[in-house]
Coordinates of C-alpha atoms in Angstrom, one line a residue:
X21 CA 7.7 -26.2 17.9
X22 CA 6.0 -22.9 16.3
X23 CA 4.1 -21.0 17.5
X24 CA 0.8 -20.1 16.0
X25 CA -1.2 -17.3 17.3
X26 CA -4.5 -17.7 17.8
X27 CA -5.7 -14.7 15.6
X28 CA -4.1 -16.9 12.7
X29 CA -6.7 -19.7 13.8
X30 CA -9.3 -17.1 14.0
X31 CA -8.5 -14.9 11.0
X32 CA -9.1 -10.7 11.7
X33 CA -12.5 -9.1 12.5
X34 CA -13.6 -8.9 9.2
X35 CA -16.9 -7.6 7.3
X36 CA -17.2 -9.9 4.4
X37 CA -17.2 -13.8 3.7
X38 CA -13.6 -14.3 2.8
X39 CA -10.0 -13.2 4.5
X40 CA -7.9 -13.5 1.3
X41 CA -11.0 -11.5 -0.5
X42 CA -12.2 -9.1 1.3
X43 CA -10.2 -8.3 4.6
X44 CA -7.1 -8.8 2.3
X45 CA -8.4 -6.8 0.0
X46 CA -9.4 -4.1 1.9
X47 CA -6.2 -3.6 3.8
X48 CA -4.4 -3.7 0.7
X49 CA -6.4 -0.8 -0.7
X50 CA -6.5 0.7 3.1
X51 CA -2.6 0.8 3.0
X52 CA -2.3 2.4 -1.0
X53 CA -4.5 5.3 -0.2
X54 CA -2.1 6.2 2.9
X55 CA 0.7 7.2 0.0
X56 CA -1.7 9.6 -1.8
X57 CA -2.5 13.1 -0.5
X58 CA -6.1 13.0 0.1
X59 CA -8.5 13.2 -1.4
X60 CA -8.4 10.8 -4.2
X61 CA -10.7 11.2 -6.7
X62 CA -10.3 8.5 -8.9
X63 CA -8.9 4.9 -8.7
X64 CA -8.6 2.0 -11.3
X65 CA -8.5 -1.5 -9.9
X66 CA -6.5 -4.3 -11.9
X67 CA -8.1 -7.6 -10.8
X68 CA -5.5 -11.0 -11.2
X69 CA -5.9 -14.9 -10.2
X70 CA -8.8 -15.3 -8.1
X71 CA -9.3 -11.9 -7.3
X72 CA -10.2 -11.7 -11.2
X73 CA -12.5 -14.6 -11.0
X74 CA -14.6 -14.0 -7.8
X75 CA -13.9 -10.2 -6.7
X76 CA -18.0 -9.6 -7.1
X77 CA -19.1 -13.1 -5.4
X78 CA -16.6 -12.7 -2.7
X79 CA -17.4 -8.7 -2.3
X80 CA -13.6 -7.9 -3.0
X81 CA -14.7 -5.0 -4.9
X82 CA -16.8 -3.6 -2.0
X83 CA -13.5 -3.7 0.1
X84 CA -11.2 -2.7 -2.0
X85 CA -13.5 0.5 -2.5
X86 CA -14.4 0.8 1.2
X87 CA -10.4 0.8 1.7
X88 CA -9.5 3.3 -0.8
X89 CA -11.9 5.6 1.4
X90 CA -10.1 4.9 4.4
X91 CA -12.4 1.9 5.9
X92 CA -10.9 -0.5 7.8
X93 CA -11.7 -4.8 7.4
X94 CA -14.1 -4.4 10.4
X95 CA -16.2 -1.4 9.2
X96 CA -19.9 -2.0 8.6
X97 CA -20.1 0.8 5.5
X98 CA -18.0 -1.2 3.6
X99 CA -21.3 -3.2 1.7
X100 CA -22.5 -0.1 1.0
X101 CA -19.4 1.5 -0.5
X102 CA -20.4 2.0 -3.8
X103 CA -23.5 4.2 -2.9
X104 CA -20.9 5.7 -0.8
X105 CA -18.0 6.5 -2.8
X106 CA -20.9 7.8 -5.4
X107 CA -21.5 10.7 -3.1
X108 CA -18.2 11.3 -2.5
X109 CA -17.4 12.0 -6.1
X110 CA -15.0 9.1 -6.0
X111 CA -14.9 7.8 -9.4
X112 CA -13.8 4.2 -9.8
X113 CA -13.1 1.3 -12.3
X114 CA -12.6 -2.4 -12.0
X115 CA -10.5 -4.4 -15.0
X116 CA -10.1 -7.8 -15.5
X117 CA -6.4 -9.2 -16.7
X118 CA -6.3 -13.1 -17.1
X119 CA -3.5 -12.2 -19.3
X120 CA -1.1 -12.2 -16.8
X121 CA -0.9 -15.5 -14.7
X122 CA 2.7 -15.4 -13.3
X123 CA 1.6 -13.6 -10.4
X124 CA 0.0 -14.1 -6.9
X125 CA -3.5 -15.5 -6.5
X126 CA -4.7 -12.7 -4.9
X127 CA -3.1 -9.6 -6.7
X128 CA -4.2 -6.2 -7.4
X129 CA -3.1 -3.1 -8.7
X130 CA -4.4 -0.2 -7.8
X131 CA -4.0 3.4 -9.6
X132 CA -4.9 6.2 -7.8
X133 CA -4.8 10.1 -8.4
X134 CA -5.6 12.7 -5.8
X135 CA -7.1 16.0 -6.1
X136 CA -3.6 17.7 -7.1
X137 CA -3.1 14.9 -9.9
X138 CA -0.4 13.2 -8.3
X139 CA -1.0 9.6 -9.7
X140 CA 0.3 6.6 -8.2
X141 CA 0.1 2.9 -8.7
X142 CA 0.8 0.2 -6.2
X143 CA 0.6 -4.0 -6.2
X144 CA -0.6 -5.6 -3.3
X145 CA -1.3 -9.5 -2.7
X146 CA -3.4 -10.9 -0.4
X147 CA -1.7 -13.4 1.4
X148 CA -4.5 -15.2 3.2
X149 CA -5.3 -14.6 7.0
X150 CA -6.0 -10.7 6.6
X151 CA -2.2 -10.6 5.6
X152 CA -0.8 -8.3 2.8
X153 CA 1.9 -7.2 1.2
X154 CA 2.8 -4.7 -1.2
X155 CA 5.2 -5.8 -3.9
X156 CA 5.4 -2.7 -6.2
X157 CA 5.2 0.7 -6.5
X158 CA 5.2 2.4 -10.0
X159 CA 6.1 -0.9 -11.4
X160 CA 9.6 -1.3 -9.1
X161 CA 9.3 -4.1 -7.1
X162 CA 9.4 -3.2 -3.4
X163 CA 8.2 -5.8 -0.2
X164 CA 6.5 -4.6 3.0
X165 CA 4.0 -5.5 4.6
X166 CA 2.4 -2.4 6.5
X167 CA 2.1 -4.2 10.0
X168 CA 4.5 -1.4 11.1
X169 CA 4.8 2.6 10.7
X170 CA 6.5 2.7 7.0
X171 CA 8.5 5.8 5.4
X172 CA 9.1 5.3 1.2
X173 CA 11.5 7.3 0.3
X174 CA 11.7 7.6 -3.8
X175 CA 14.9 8.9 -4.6
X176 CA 17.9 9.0 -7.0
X177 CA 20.4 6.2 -6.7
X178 CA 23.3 8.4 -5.6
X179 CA 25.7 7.9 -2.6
X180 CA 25.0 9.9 0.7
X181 CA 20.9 9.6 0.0
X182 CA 20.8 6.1 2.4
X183 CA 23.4 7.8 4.9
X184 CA 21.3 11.1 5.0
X185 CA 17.9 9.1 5.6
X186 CA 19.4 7.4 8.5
X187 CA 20.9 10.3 10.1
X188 CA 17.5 12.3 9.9
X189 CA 15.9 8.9 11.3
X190 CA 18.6 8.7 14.1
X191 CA 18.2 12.6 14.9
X192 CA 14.9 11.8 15.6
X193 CA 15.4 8.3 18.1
X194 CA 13.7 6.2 15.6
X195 CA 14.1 2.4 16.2
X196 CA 14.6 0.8 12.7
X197 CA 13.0 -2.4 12.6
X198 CA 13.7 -3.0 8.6
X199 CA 15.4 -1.2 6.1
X200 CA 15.4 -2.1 2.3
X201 CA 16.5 -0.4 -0.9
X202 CA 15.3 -1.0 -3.9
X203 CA 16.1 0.7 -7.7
X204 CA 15.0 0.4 -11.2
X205 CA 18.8 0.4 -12.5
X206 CA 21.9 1.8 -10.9
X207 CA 22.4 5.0 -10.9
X208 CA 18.1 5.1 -11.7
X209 CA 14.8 6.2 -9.3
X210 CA 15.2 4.1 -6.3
X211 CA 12.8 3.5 -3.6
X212 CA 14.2 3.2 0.2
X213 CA 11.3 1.6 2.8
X214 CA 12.3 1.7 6.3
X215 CA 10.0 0.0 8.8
X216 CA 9.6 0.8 12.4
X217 CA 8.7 -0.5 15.6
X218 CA 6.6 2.7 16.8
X219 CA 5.0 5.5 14.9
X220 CA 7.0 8.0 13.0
X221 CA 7.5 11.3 13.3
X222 CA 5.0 13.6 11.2
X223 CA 7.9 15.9 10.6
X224 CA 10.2 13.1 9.4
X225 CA 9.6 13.8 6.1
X226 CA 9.9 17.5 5.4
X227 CA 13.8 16.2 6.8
X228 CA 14.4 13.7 4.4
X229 CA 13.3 16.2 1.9
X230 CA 16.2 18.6 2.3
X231 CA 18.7 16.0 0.3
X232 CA 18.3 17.2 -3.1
X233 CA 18.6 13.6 -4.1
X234 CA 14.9 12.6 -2.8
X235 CA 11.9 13.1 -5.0
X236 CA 9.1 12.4 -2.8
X237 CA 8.9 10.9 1.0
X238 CA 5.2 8.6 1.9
X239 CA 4.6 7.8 5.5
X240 CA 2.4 5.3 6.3
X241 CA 1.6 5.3 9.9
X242 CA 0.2 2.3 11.5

């Protein structure tokens, strides 16, 4: 028999009408601004499926606002997160593609740049329940799905980078609870996500870093 827990009867504490729409949402957006050094003064949202049809009705624009500012699903500014990313000097877009239909119900990309320029674009889906996932990353397809501590690690596809990434994770007594590669080509950029049980070390990624291999390190702590 499975087992079904009772906060997937119950859904997550949520402000908003809709899981999929606007707890979804704004985790989705909650876990993309965690890759960006803050603060991020501008963001583009890509609207597909359903999310394209009802994001105002179902106030997935609210949440995925209120999660680019670092709300969580639960947190009572997120109706008024226009007014509030307004006096932030956040500035903000929202396009439709119905272009596109091979692609999740519940999709969005979101396009961020901080205050140093760094851009960055990453897809999430909405999976229903308050559950996410993020499925790219600068258009290469990755797969997590933030419920633990994540590190990306964007590198060159070269031998020794995966071996050096462990060894600095092992140095530090971090449990691995997933490890996946993924790359453009071989030989390309590749992006390495390791997930794990507990929270990571802060310091992890200046580490990693040292391989002249790596371009960037992201650690999303949960």
């Amino acid at each position: 028999m499975a087992f079904i827990s009772v906060f997937d009867v119950l859904g997550p504490n949520m402000i908003g009408p809709s899981s999929s729409h606007t707890a979804g949402a704004c985790s989705i957006a909650l876990l993309a601004q965690k890759m960006v050094p803050p603060p991020i003064t501008d963001v583009e949202f890509t609207l597909y499926g359903s999310f394209a049809r009802t994001y105002r009705g179902h106030g997935t624009d609210r949440a995925l606002l209120g999660g680019i500012m670092g709300f969580s699903t639960d947190d009572k500014r997120i109706p008024d997160s226009f007014s509030i990313a307004e006096s932030r000097g956040l500035t903000y877009r929202f396009t439709v593609n119905d272009s596109e239909t091979e692609v999740h119900p519940n999709t969005v990309d979101i396009r961020m740049t901080g205050k140093n320029g760094q851009t960055l674009t990453v897809r999430g889906e909405s999976l229903g329940g308050g559950k996410v996932r993020i499925t790219r990353i600068n258009g290469v397809e990755v797969d997590f799905s933030g419920e633990y501590s994540t590190l990306i690690v964007i590198h060159y596809d070269k031998p020794g980078v995966v071996a050096h990434i462990t060894k600095c994770l092992s140095d530090k007594n971090v449990n691995i609870a997933f490890m996946k590669l993924f790359r453009e080509a071989k030989g390309q950029t590749a992006y390495s996500i390791v997930e794990s049980d507990g929270s990571l070390p802060e310091d992890i990624p200046d580490h990693i870093r040292e391989n002249p291999s790596v371009r960037d390190v992201m650690l999303v702590q949960m």
